[in-house]
XYZ file of N, CA, C and O in Angstrom:
880
model
N 0.836 -1.202 0.000
C 0.000 0.000 0.000
C 0.868 1.248 0.000
O 1.941 1.259 0.606
N 0.399 2.278 -0.675
C 1.129 3.539 -0.638
C 0.770 4.299 0.640
O -0.050 3.849 1.458
N 1.380 5.446 0.812
C 1.197 6.236 2.036
C -0.270 6.573 2.284
O -0.784 6.411 3.400
N -0.952 7.044 1.250
C -2.355 7.427 1.384
C -3.213 6.231 1.769
O -4.088 6.335 2.645
N -2.982 5.091 1.132
C -3.766 3.878 1.417
C -3.508 3.374 2.830
O -4.439 2.898 3.505
N -2.280 3.471 3.299
C -1.965 3.033 4.664
C -2.700 3.873 5.698
O -3.268 3.339 6.661
N -2.703 5.181 5.513
C -3.399 6.044 6.461
C -4.898 5.769 6.431
O -5.554 5.721 7.479
N -5.448 5.570 5.229
C -6.879 5.266 5.121
C -7.213 3.973 5.846
O -8.253 3.866 6.524
N -6.338 2.982 5.754
C -6.565 1.706 6.421
C -6.533 1.865 7.943
O -7.350 1.266 8.658
N -5.626 2.681 8.446
C -5.547 2.919 9.886
C -6.793 3.625 10.397
O -7.254 3.374 11.517
N -7.350 4.504 9.584
C -8.569 5.223 9.969
C -9.779 4.292 9.937
O -10.627 4.320 10.840
N -9.849 3.468 8.903
C -11.025 2.608 8.722
C -11.017 1.374 9.618
O -12.066 0.744 9.814
N -9.841 1.026 10.148
C -9.749 -0.204 10.957
C -9.090 0.045 12.308
O -8.037 -0.530 12.618
N -9.694 0.919 13.127
C -9.098 1.188 14.441
C -9.118 -0.064 15.327
O -10.048 -0.878 15.252
N -8.035 -0.224 16.104
C -7.895 -1.321 17.058
C -7.748 -2.695 16.407
O -7.898 -3.720 17.075
N -7.454 -2.734 15.096
C -7.334 -4.025 14.432
C -5.909 -4.222 13.942
O -5.292 -3.266 13.450
N -5.346 -5.449 14.094
C -5.986 -6.662 14.646
C -6.270 -6.578 16.138
O -7.118 -7.292 16.650
N -5.531 -5.712 16.844
C -5.835 -5.420 18.250
C -5.309 -4.021 18.533
O -4.534 -3.461 17.746
N -5.713 -3.439 19.636
C -5.387 -2.034 19.881
C -3.887 -1.795 20.000
O -3.375 -0.754 19.574
N -3.149 -2.774 20.577
C -1.705 -2.586 20.755
C -0.990 -2.533 19.415
O -0.171 -1.625 19.156
N -1.276 -3.506 18.546
C -0.618 -3.513 17.238
C -1.032 -2.293 16.418
O -0.214 -1.685 15.717
N -2.316 -1.931 16.523
C -2.822 -0.783 15.747
C -2.122 0.508 16.143
O -1.675 1.276 15.301
N -1.993 0.764 17.455
C -1.414 2.030 17.894
C 0.074 2.109 17.537
O 0.587 3.187 17.226
N 0.780 0.964 17.549
C 2.183 0.978 17.155
C 2.313 1.220 15.641
O 3.274 1.850 15.193
N 1.351 0.720 14.856
C 1.357 0.995 13.422
C 1.105 2.484 13.155
O 1.728 3.083 12.276
N 0.188 3.065 13.940
C -0.080 4.501 13.820
C 1.181 5.291 14.156
O 1.560 6.227 13.438
N 1.834 4.917 15.215
C 3.045 5.606 15.634
C 4.118 5.526 14.549
O 4.744 6.540 14.201
N 4.338 4.332 14.007
C 5.359 4.147 12.979
C 5.020 4.970 11.732
O 5.908 5.593 11.122
N 3.733 5.008 11.382
C 3.327 5.759 10.198
C 3.576 7.255 10.391
O 4.124 7.922 9.504
N 3.179 7.797 11.530
C 3.352 9.231 11.777
C 4.830 9.614 11.827
O 5.204 10.723 11.419
N 5.674 8.710 12.315
C 7.113 8.974 12.306
C 7.642 9.016 10.871
O 8.478 9.858 10.530
N 7.149 8.117 10.035
C 7.609 8.062 8.649
C 7.270 9.334 7.878
O 8.039 9.778 7.025
N 6.106 9.918 8.155
C 5.688 11.110 7.410
C 6.077 12.398 8.142
O 5.686 13.493 7.727
N 6.827 12.261 9.244
C 7.302 13.422 10.020
C 6.149 14.303 10.492
O 6.200 15.531 10.418
N 5.110 13.653 11.002
C 3.958 14.381 11.520
C 4.247 14.820 12.957
O 4.552 14.004 13.821
N 4.129 16.126 13.203
C 4.489 16.675 14.520
C 3.281 17.132 15.330
O 3.363 18.080 16.094
N 2.156 16.448 15.175
C 0.951 16.786 15.922
C 1.114 16.312 17.373
O 1.081 15.116 17.668
N 1.308 17.267 18.274
C 1.581 16.919 19.675
C 0.426 16.153 20.314
O 0.627 15.227 21.104
N -0.799 16.535 19.975
C -1.951 15.845 20.560
C -1.982 14.378 20.142
O -2.311 13.492 20.955
N -1.610 14.114 18.888
C -1.585 12.733 18.411
C -0.584 11.904 19.204
O -0.867 10.763 19.605
N 0.593 12.469 19.461
C 1.606 11.730 20.214
C 1.177 11.505 21.649
O 1.460 10.451 22.239
N 0.480 12.455 22.251
C -0.031 12.271 23.617
C -1.065 11.152 23.664
O -1.081 10.334 24.602
N -1.943 11.117 22.657
C -2.952 10.054 22.608
C -2.296 8.696 22.395
O -2.686 7.698 23.022
N -1.302 8.635 21.526
C -0.591 7.374 21.286
C 0.060 6.884 22.572
O -0.021 5.694 22.921
N 0.699 7.792 23.300
C 1.353 7.422 24.555
C 0.344 6.877 25.560
O 0.601 5.871 26.238
N -0.820 7.526 25.654
C -1.846 7.068 26.593
C -2.394 5.703 26.230
O -2.613 4.848 27.099
N -2.622 5.472 24.918
C -3.157 4.183 24.472
C -2.116 3.086 24.681
O -2.450 1.964 25.095
N -0.844 3.400 24.443
C 0.208 2.399 24.640
C 0.298 1.987 26.105
O 0.556 0.826 26.428
N 0.073 2.920 27.014
C 0.192 2.630 28.451
C -1.048 1.961 29.022
O -0.953 1.084 29.882
N -2.246 2.384 28.537
C -3.470 1.927 29.183
C -4.379 1.079 28.296
O -5.363 0.523 28.773
N -4.062 0.984 27.009
C -4.903 0.184 26.123
C -6.313 0.742 26.034
O -6.523 1.955 26.018
N -7.311 -0.165 25.990
C -8.710 0.256 25.883
C -9.163 1.081 27.082
O -10.130 1.842 26.987
N -8.486 0.929 28.193
C -8.883 1.671 29.396
C -8.684 3.174 29.225
O -9.261 3.970 29.965
N -7.884 3.567 28.238
C -7.623 5.001 28.019
C -8.837 5.720 27.437
O -9.036 6.915 27.650
N -9.684 5.003 26.694
C -10.928 5.547 26.129
C -10.701 6.790 25.261
O -11.524 7.706 25.267
N -9.572 6.846 24.555
C -9.324 8.013 23.695
C -8.978 7.597 22.268
O -8.464 8.392 21.498
N -9.280 6.350 21.954
C -8.977 5.852 20.613
C -9.717 6.667 19.545
O -9.157 6.989 18.509
N -10.988 7.029 19.829
C -11.784 7.791 18.863
C -11.147 9.149 18.580
O -11.221 9.664 17.458
N -10.531 9.741 19.606
C -9.867 11.030 19.415
C -8.685 10.914 18.464
O -8.444 11.788 17.625
N -7.942 9.799 18.583
C -6.801 9.590 17.704
C -7.271 9.356 16.265
O -6.669 9.882 15.319
N -8.347 8.612 16.098
C -8.898 8.388 14.758
C -9.328 9.722 14.145
O -9.099 9.979 12.955
N -9.944 10.585 14.950
C -10.367 11.906 14.458
C -9.168 12.726 14.001
O -9.225 13.416 12.970
N -8.069 12.656 14.749
C -6.859 13.372 14.356
C -6.270 12.802 13.071
O -5.778 13.541 12.218
N -6.329 11.479 12.927
C -5.837 10.850 11.699
C -6.659 11.314 10.500
O -6.116 11.526 9.407
N -7.966 11.491 10.697
C -8.815 11.999 9.612
C -8.403 13.417 9.228
O -8.401 13.780 8.046
N -8.075 14.238 10.232
C -7.622 15.602 9.958
C -6.325 15.589 9.162
O -6.130 16.382 8.227
N -5.406 14.698 9.539
C -4.135 14.586 8.832
C -4.374 14.142 7.393
O -3.761 14.660 6.449
N -5.293 13.193 7.207
C -5.619 12.702 5.865
C -6.153 13.845 5.006
O -5.739 14.019 3.858
N -7.073 14.602 5.578
C -7.668 15.708 4.822
C -6.613 16.749 4.463
O -6.590 17.267 3.346
N -5.729 17.049 5.405
C -4.692 18.048 5.175
C -3.718 17.607 4.082
O -3.302 18.417 3.246
N -3.382 16.335 4.065
C -2.346 15.859 3.146
C -2.883 15.429 1.781
O -2.192 15.580 0.769
N -4.107 14.903 1.770
C -4.559 14.263 0.533
C -5.851 14.819 -0.056
O -6.079 14.685 -1.251
N -6.714 15.407 0.750
C -7.972 15.939 0.219
C -7.765 17.348 -0.289
O -8.349 18.313 0.207
N -6.925 17.486 -1.282
C -6.630 18.794 -1.850
C -7.090 18.832 -3.303
O -6.971 17.854 -4.033
N -7.639 19.974 -3.689
C -8.009 20.171 -5.080
C -6.768 20.646 -5.821
O -6.193 21.681 -5.494
N -6.357 19.876 -6.792
C -5.153 20.230 -7.533
C -5.477 21.289 -8.588
O -6.442 21.156 -9.337
N -4.706 22.342 -8.619
C -4.910 23.410 -9.579
C -4.268 23.017 -10.898
O -3.072 22.746 -10.947
N -5.051 22.975 -11.980
C -4.449 22.625 -13.269
C -3.395 23.647 -13.665
O -3.627 24.851 -13.564
N -2.229 23.204 -14.096
C -1.197 24.157 -14.516
C -1.570 24.831 -15.825
O -2.230 24.232 -16.674
N -1.183 26.088 -15.975
C -1.423 26.795 -17.223
C -0.273 26.478 -18.180
O 0.874 26.798 -17.901
N -0.586 25.830 -19.291
C 0.438 25.467 -20.259
C 0.603 26.540 -21.327
O 1.687 26.773 -21.831
N -0.523 27.177 -21.694
C -0.495 28.200 -22.745
C -0.539 29.564 -22.061
O -1.596 30.123 -21.833
N 0.618 30.062 -21.692
C 0.717 31.233 -20.838
C 0.124 32.502 -21.431
O -0.118 33.453 -20.712
N -0.117 32.511 -22.723
C -0.594 33.763 -23.323
C -1.995 33.626 -23.916
O -2.420 34.446 -24.711
N -2.734 32.576 -23.539
C -4.039 32.348 -24.165
C -5.176 32.995 -23.386
O -5.233 32.920 -22.166
N -6.097 33.605 -24.120
C -7.336 34.134 -23.540
C -8.508 33.449 -24.234
O -8.611 33.462 -25.461
N -9.362 32.828 -23.437
C -10.522 32.097 -23.947
C -11.686 33.066 -24.089
O -11.986 33.832 -23.171
N -12.357 33.040 -25.226
C -13.504 33.918 -25.463
C -14.769 33.072 -25.555
O -14.882 32.199 -26.425
N -15.708 33.323 -24.658
C -17.000 32.631 -24.657
C -18.062 33.613 -25.135
O -18.198 34.704 -24.578
N -18.809 33.232 -26.160
C -19.797 34.138 -26.733
C -20.844 33.351 -27.503
O -20.630 32.194 -27.854
N -21.987 33.988 -27.761
C -23.016 33.344 -28.562
C -22.548 33.227 -30.008
O -21.666 33.968 -30.456
N -23.106 32.271 -30.731
C -22.754 32.086 -32.129
C -23.799 32.781 -32.998
O -24.956 32.358 -33.075
N -23.395 33.871 -33.627
C -24.266 34.608 -34.545
C -23.380 35.447 -35.449
O -22.230 35.736 -35.112
N -23.895 35.846 -36.587
C -23.103 36.638 -37.527
C -22.659 37.960 -36.900
O -21.513 38.398 -37.088
N -23.564 38.575 -36.143
C -23.248 39.872 -35.535
C -22.122 39.742 -34.517
O -21.169 40.530 -34.512
N -22.214 38.739 -33.655
C -21.190 38.559 -32.620
C -19.894 38.039 -33.239
O -18.793 38.375 -32.786
N -20.007 37.235 -34.300
C -18.803 36.792 -35.004
C -18.034 37.999 -35.536
O -16.800 38.038 -35.491
N -18.756 38.967 -36.038
C -18.122 40.187 -36.551
C -17.406 40.930 -35.421
O -16.258 41.381 -35.587
N -18.082 41.034 -34.257
C -17.482 41.689 -33.097
C -16.199 40.964 -32.687
O -15.191 41.581 -32.332
N -16.231 39.640 -32.758
C -15.044 38.857 -32.404
C -13.876 39.175 -33.340
O -12.749 39.408 -32.887
N -14.153 39.203 -34.642
C -13.095 39.381 -35.628
C -12.517 40.799 -35.625
O -11.309 40.972 -35.862
N -13.351 41.807 -35.352
C -12.864 43.185 -35.453
C -12.554 43.824 -34.106
O -11.932 44.887 -34.051
N -12.951 43.179 -33.013
C -12.707 43.777 -31.698
C -11.986 42.825 -30.757
O -10.863 43.095 -30.328
N -12.611 41.710 -30.425
C -12.009 40.793 -29.454
C -10.643 40.280 -29.908
O -9.642 40.415 -29.197
N -10.615 39.678 -31.068
C -9.377 39.045 -31.541
C -8.231 40.031 -31.700
O -7.130 39.806 -31.170
N -8.441 41.171 -32.391
C -7.319 42.120 -32.521
C -6.903 42.740 -31.191
O -5.711 42.960 -30.967
N -7.851 43.015 -30.297
C -7.497 43.592 -28.995
C -6.634 42.616 -28.193
O -5.655 43.005 -27.545
N -6.997 41.348 -28.251
C -6.230 40.315 -27.546
C -4.834 40.188 -28.146
O -3.823 40.149 -27.423
N -4.749 40.148 -29.465
C -3.458 39.974 -30.128
C -2.552 41.192 -29.967
O -1.331 41.048 -29.875
N -3.143 42.373 -29.928
C -2.348 43.585 -29.754
C -1.648 43.628 -28.395
O -0.662 44.345 -28.219
N -2.151 42.851 -27.442
C -1.523 42.789 -26.122
C -0.718 41.504 -25.941
O -0.469 41.047 -24.828
N -0.337 40.910 -27.090
C 0.543 39.728 -27.112
C -0.082 38.484 -26.496
O 0.620 37.623 -25.955
N -1.416 38.396 -26.580
C -2.118 37.183 -26.185
C -2.655 36.510 -27.436
O -2.754 37.126 -28.501
N -3.011 35.243 -27.315
C -3.669 34.546 -28.413
C -5.123 34.298 -28.025
O -5.427 33.999 -26.870
N -6.018 34.439 -28.993
C -7.449 34.276 -28.739
C -7.869 32.829 -28.994
O -7.458 32.212 -29.973
N -8.711 32.293 -28.117
C -9.224 30.932 -28.270
C -10.749 30.958 -28.250
O -11.359 31.446 -27.298
N -11.351 30.492 -29.324
C -12.791 30.236 -29.368
C -12.976 28.778 -29.675
O -12.440 28.279 -30.668
N -13.742 28.074 -28.855
C -13.803 26.626 -28.974
C -14.395 26.189 -30.309
O -14.028 25.137 -30.846
N -15.289 26.993 -30.904
C -15.883 26.609 -32.182
C -14.915 26.811 -33.345
O -15.178 26.373 -34.462
N -13.798 27.463 -33.079
C -12.780 27.668 -34.115
C -11.700 26.583 -34.076
O -10.783 26.585 -34.896
N -11.818 25.668 -33.114
C -10.790 24.644 -32.942
C -11.278 23.301 -33.466
O -12.425 22.907 -33.226
N -10.410 22.579 -34.143
C -10.711 21.231 -34.599
C -10.200 20.235 -33.565
O -9.035 20.288 -33.162
N -11.082 19.344 -33.129
C -10.669 18.358 -32.119
C -11.588 17.157 -32.198
O -12.641 17.180 -32.847
N -11.181 16.076 -31.565
C -12.013 14.884 -31.453
C -12.253 14.604 -29.978
O -11.469 15.008 -29.123
N -13.340 13.914 -29.675
C -13.627 13.591 -28.287
C -14.676 14.514 -27.700
O -15.417 15.201 -28.400
N -14.726 14.556 -26.378
C -15.749 15.299 -25.658
C -15.516 16.803 -25.745
O -14.439 17.292 -25.421
N -16.544 17.542 -26.164
C -16.409 18.994 -26.234
C -16.323 19.595 -24.830
O -15.638 20.592 -24.616
N -17.000 18.966 -23.853
C -16.940 19.468 -22.478
C -15.512 19.381 -21.950
O -15.001 20.325 -21.337
N -14.865 18.249 -22.173
C -13.475 18.094 -21.732
C -12.564 19.093 -22.438
O -11.649 19.663 -21.822
N -12.827 19.306 -23.719
C -11.995 20.233 -24.486
C -12.158 21.655 -23.958
O -11.181 22.395 -23.808
N -13.402 22.042 -23.683
C -13.673 23.377 -23.139
C -12.967 23.557 -21.801
O -12.296 24.567 -21.556
N -13.123 22.574 -20.923
C -12.510 22.661 -19.587
C -10.994 22.755 -19.680
O -10.369 23.556 -18.982
N -10.393 21.950 -20.566
C -8.940 21.968 -20.715
C -8.458 23.322 -21.241
O -7.458 23.863 -20.755
N -9.157 23.848 -22.232
C -8.719 25.120 -22.814
C -8.898 26.282 -21.837
O -8.051 27.187 -21.782
N -9.962 26.264 -21.059
C -10.153 27.317 -20.058
C -9.081 27.202 -18.973
O -8.508 28.210 -18.546
N -8.780 25.978 -18.549
C -7.744 25.771 -17.534
C -6.374 26.215 -18.019
O -5.513 26.586 -17.214
N -6.167 26.174 -19.332
C -4.888 26.571 -19.918
C -4.821 28.062 -20.252
O -3.857 28.511 -20.869
N -5.842 28.816 -19.868
C -5.913 30.233 -20.237
C -5.606 31.139 -19.049
O -5.902 30.803 -17.900
N -5.033 32.285 -19.355
C -4.771 33.261 -18.299
C -6.002 34.111 -18.017
O -6.094 34.758 -16.978
N -6.950 34.103 -18.954
C -8.178 34.874 -18.760
C -9.297 34.270 -19.595
O -9.046 33.572 -20.584
N -10.526 34.523 -19.164
C -11.699 34.148 -19.939
C -12.578 35.375 -20.089
O -12.894 36.040 -19.105
N -12.926 35.690 -21.325
C -13.863 36.768 -21.603
C -15.214 36.123 -21.897
O -15.320 35.290 -22.794
N -16.231 36.491 -21.135
C -17.574 35.961 -21.351
C -18.476 37.094 -21.808
O -18.803 37.993 -21.030
N -18.841 37.067 -23.092
C -19.759 38.069 -23.633
C -21.179 37.576 -23.374
O -21.626 36.588 -23.959
N -21.886 38.270 -22.488
C -23.208 37.838 -22.051
C -24.323 38.242 -23.015
O -25.485 37.914 -22.771
N -23.990 38.926 -24.082
C -24.990 39.305 -25.074
C -25.698 38.060 -25.600
O -25.052 37.124 -26.062
N -27.017 38.030 -25.512
C -27.771 36.868 -25.961
C -28.130 35.902 -24.860
O -28.953 35.009 -25.046
N -27.520 36.075 -23.674
C -27.825 35.212 -22.527
C -27.761 33.721 -22.868
O -28.666 32.948 -22.536
N -26.698 33.316 -23.512
C -26.540 31.909 -23.875
C -26.058 31.088 -22.681
O -25.108 31.473 -21.984
N -26.682 29.935 -22.484
C -26.322 29.067 -21.366
C -24.879 28.610 -21.415
O -24.212 28.495 -20.391
N -24.379 28.345 -22.626
C -22.995 27.895 -22.753
C -22.000 28.926 -22.273
O -20.956 28.582 -21.696
N -22.308 30.193 -22.492
C -21.411 31.266 -22.050
C -21.374 31.322 -20.531
O -20.307 31.438 -19.918
N -22.546 31.220 -19.899
C -22.588 31.208 -18.439
C -21.888 29.968 -17.883
O -21.212 30.036 -16.850
N -22.032 28.855 -18.572
C -21.369 27.621 -18.150
C -19.852 27.796 -18.163
O -19.160 27.425 -17.203
N -19.343 28.366 -19.236
C -17.896 28.546 -19.363
C -17.380 29.570 -18.365
O -16.293 29.413 -17.796
N -18.179 30.625 -18.108
C -17.797 31.589 -17.068
C -17.794 30.910 -15.704
O -16.945 31.211 -14.853
N -18.720 29.978 -15.499
C -18.770 29.245 -14.231
C -17.542 28.378 -14.015
O -17.068 28.229 -12.881
N -17.007 27.803 -15.096
C -15.771 27.024 -14.971
C -14.638 27.923 -14.485
O -13.858 27.553 -13.605
N -14.559 29.130 -15.054
C -13.513 30.072 -14.636
C -13.695 30.462 -13.174
O -12.721 30.549 -12.420
N -14.939 30.687 -12.755
C -15.215 31.016 -11.351
C -14.749 29.881 -10.437
O -14.136 30.111 -9.393
N -15.050 28.656 -10.840
C -14.636 27.509 -10.035
C -13.126 27.397 -9.934
O -12.591 27.104 -8.860
N -12.429 27.650 -11.031
C -10.968 27.619 -11.000
C -10.420 28.693 -10.068
O -9.448 28.464 -9.341
N -11.040 29.858 -10.077
C -10.602 30.933 -9.183
C -10.750 30.526 -7.720
O -9.904 30.861 -6.889
N -11.815 29.790 -7.400
C -12.018 29.325 -6.021
C -10.937 28.338 -5.605
O -10.683 28.161 -4.416
N -10.298 27.702 -6.598
C -9.185 26.780 -6.329
C -7.841 27.492 -6.431
O -6.799 26.843 -6.548
N -7.867 28.824 -6.425
C -6.656 29.650 -6.502
C -5.953 29.576 -7.849
O -4.753 29.842 -7.943
N -6.678 29.195 -8.881
C -6.139 29.276 -10.240
C -6.048 30.761 -10.599
O -6.950 31.536 -10.292
N -4.979 31.194 -11.247
C -4.794 32.626 -11.521
C -5.622 33.183 -12.673
O -5.453 34.336 -13.056
N -6.535 32.412 -13.235
C -7.317 32.874 -14.379
C -8.129 34.120 -14.017
O -8.683 34.224 -12.918
N -8.164 35.071 -14.940
C -8.969 36.286 -14.782
C -10.287 36.089 -15.527
O -10.339 35.403 -16.543
N -11.356 36.691 -15.017
C -12.663 36.608 -15.664
C -13.133 38.008 -16.020
O -13.233 38.875 -15.148
N -13.379 38.217 -17.307
C -13.859 39.510 -17.790
C -15.252 39.306 -18.377
O -15.431 38.546 -19.329
N -16.258 39.954 -17.787
C -17.624 39.879 -18.285
C -17.899 41.084 -19.170
O -17.608 42.218 -18.793
N -18.444 40.842 -20.353
C -18.766 41.923 -21.274
C -20.206 41.763 -21.748
O -20.794 40.672 -21.652
N -20.771 42.841 -22.281
C -22.118 42.758 -22.834
C -22.402 43.999 -23.666
O -21.966 45.107 -23.320
N -23.135 43.812 -24.766
C -23.593 44.947 -25.554
C -24.511 45.798 -24.683
O -25.424 45.281 -24.042
N -24.273 47.093 -24.633
C -25.013 47.973 -23.731
C -26.530 47.943 -24.005
O -27.340 47.901 -23.082
N -26.900 47.979 -25.284
C -28.327 47.983 -25.625
C -29.010 46.709 -25.135
O -30.110 46.749 -24.573
N -28.346 45.563 -25.332
C -28.907 44.296 -24.854
C -29.021 44.312 -23.330
O -30.034 43.891 -22.764
N -27.986 44.802 -22.679
C -27.970 44.842 -21.220
C -29.133 45.678 -20.684
O -29.757 45.335 -19.674
N -29.427 46.766 -21.340
C -30.465 47.672 -20.863
C -31.876 47.200 -21.199
O -32.819 47.482 -20.456
N -32.023 46.469 -22.284
C -33.361 46.060 -22.705
C -33.706 44.616 -22.325
O -34.822 44.332 -21.879
N -32.765 43.715 -22.504
C -33.031 42.300 -22.245
C -32.582 41.836 -20.857
O -33.109 40.876 -20.314
N -31.557 42.497 -20.331
C -30.976 42.157 -19.030
C -30.153 40.868 -19.107
O -30.398 39.989 -19.922
N -29.168 40.765 -18.216
C -28.397 39.534 -18.070
C -28.952 38.771 -16.882
O -29.791 39.274 -16.139
N -28.479 37.551 -16.704
C -28.975 36.730 -15.599
C -28.715 37.418 -14.269
O -27.665 38.032 -14.064
N -29.684 37.320 -13.354
C -29.578 38.074 -12.093
C -28.364 37.667 -11.257
O -27.866 38.458 -10.457
N -27.842 36.446 -11.443
C -26.688 35.993 -10.658
C -25.438 36.826 -10.930
O -24.555 36.926 -10.073
N -25.351 37.426 -12.119
C -24.171 38.220 -12.458
C -24.507 39.692 -12.698
O -23.613 40.480 -13.000
N -25.783 40.031 -12.542
C -26.201 41.398 -12.859
C -25.519 42.443 -11.981
O -25.377 43.600 -12.378
N -25.083 42.047 -10.795
C -24.407 42.987 -9.900
C -22.900 42.992 -10.055
O -22.212 43.766 -9.381
N -22.388 42.147 -10.939
C -20.937 42.087 -11.145
C -20.467 43.252 -12.022
O -21.264 43.947 -12.642
N -19.162 43.428 -12.042
C -18.578 44.462 -12.895
C -18.576 43.961 -14.337
O -17.778 43.108 -14.713
N -19.498 44.474 -15.144
C -19.635 44.042 -16.530
C -19.190 45.174 -17.445
O -19.643 46.312 -17.306
N -18.305 44.851 -18.358
C -17.817 45.831 -19.326
C -18.890 45.987 -20.413
O -19.108 45.082 -21.211
N -19.562 47.139 -20.436
C -20.612 47.404 -21.412
C -20.022 48.168 -22.595
O -19.285 49.136 -22.409
N -20.361 47.728 -23.799
C -19.814 48.388 -24.984
C -20.937 48.787 -25.944
O -21.980 48.126 -26.022
N -20.702 49.864 -26.682
C -21.682 50.372 -27.645
C -21.418 49.859 -29.059
O -22.348 49.657 -29.837
N -20.147 49.672 -29.389
C -19.778 49.211 -30.723
C -18.386 48.578 -30.645
O -17.774 48.528 -29.567
N -17.873 48.123 -31.778
C -16.593 47.419 -31.784
C -15.428 48.303 -31.348
O -14.512 47.837 -30.648
N -15.449 49.582 -31.729
C -14.355 50.472 -31.338
C -14.373 50.736 -29.830
O -13.323 50.771 -29.181
N -15.565 50.917 -29.301
C -15.724 51.114 -27.861
C -15.243 49.873 -27.108
O -14.551 49.971 -26.090
N -15.573 48.704 -27.629
C -15.165 47.451 -26.994
C -13.648 47.302 -26.998
O -13.045 46.939 -25.985
N -13.003 47.562 -28.137
C -11.556 47.441 -28.228
C -10.858 48.343 -27.213
O -9.910 47.932 -26.538
N -11.335 49.560 -27.098
C -10.729 50.515 -26.174
C -10.883 50.050 -24.725
O -9.926 50.103 -23.939
N -12.071 49.586 -24.393
C -12.315 49.154 -23.017
C -11.586 47.853 -22.687
O -11.133 47.658 -21.552
N -11.454 46.970 -23.659
C -10.686 45.746 -23.433
C -9.213 46.075 -23.179
O -8.569 45.473 -22.311
N -8.687 47.021 -23.926
C -7.298 47.429 -23.747
C -7.074 47.941 -22.329
O -6.074 47.598 -21.678
N -8.002 48.738 -21.845
C -7.907 49.259 -20.474
C -7.991 48.117 -19.460
O -7.254 48.098 -18.467
N -8.889 47.175 -19.720
C -9.049 46.046 -18.801
C -7.793 45.181 -18.760
O -7.341 44.761 -17.683
N -7.200 44.905 -19.925
C -5.978 44.111 -19.971
C -4.846 44.817 -19.212
O -4.068 44.182 -18.497
N -4.768 46.106 -19.385
C -3.724 46.865 -18.704
C -3.869 46.734 -17.184
O -2.908 46.483 -16.467
N -5.098 46.891 -16.700
C -5.342 46.818 -15.255
C -5.103 45.422 -14.708
O -4.560 45.254 -13.615
N -5.501 44.404 -15.460
C -5.412 43.030 -14.962
C -4.019 42.430 -15.058
O -3.631 41.633 -14.201
N -3.261 42.807 -16.094
C -2.000 42.122 -16.334
C -0.750 42.965 -16.171
O 0.266 42.481 -15.688
N -0.820 44.214 -16.583
C 0.417 44.983 -16.615
C 0.610 45.862 -15.385
O 1.690 45.862 -14.795
N -0.422 46.555 -14.932
C -0.254 47.427 -13.764
C 0.096 46.639 -12.518
O 0.856 47.074 -11.672
N -0.447 45.413 -12.417
C -0.190 44.581 -11.253
C 1.270 44.182 -11.158
O 1.837 44.027 -10.083
N 1.915 44.031 -12.312
C 3.300 43.548 -12.329
C 4.310 44.622 -11.984
O 5.447 44.331 -11.692
N 3.935 45.874 -12.020
C 4.891 46.946 -11.780
C 5.198 47.085 -10.289
O 4.408 46.738 -9.446
């Protein structure tokens, strides 16, 4: 058994085959992993001296669970492989495609980033896995909420989840001002800082300002 499996076995099988052998196995394991939990060592000492009469075996098991959670129950942050990629999530329409080509893509490239739109990529396999991988590999995700498409909110949600895991991805919410004022965005994000744009030139200018604030001013 590996280290993780051994600790799980000690937690799941307290006092087995008997309390004396179990507590010595716990002691040997904690020494191997250089665990310096003083309370654990006090409990081990008491159980070694008094056996079942010590009535603190459950406390030691609880501490072992804490150690397990600390060492192994961690959410691993996916590494960013494409250091200059920005993922763009948006509805699929001729109008928004035009905005992408004349505003999003050039604004991203002018700041030495590469633009990623999942519908522009050729791949095989699960599109969900591909989306998740590409977002995890991005330094930022732009979610254009114009049209209130579920897929855009889904992709923005992936970025939010990565941020909760301390992934450095930035999330930029954008929306056409007229749509925002007449149709509204989903109430869950309506109070967030949303970059509203009137046209492609307005969008390019505001994206440039946003990139500067998110990436360059912070580094100085």
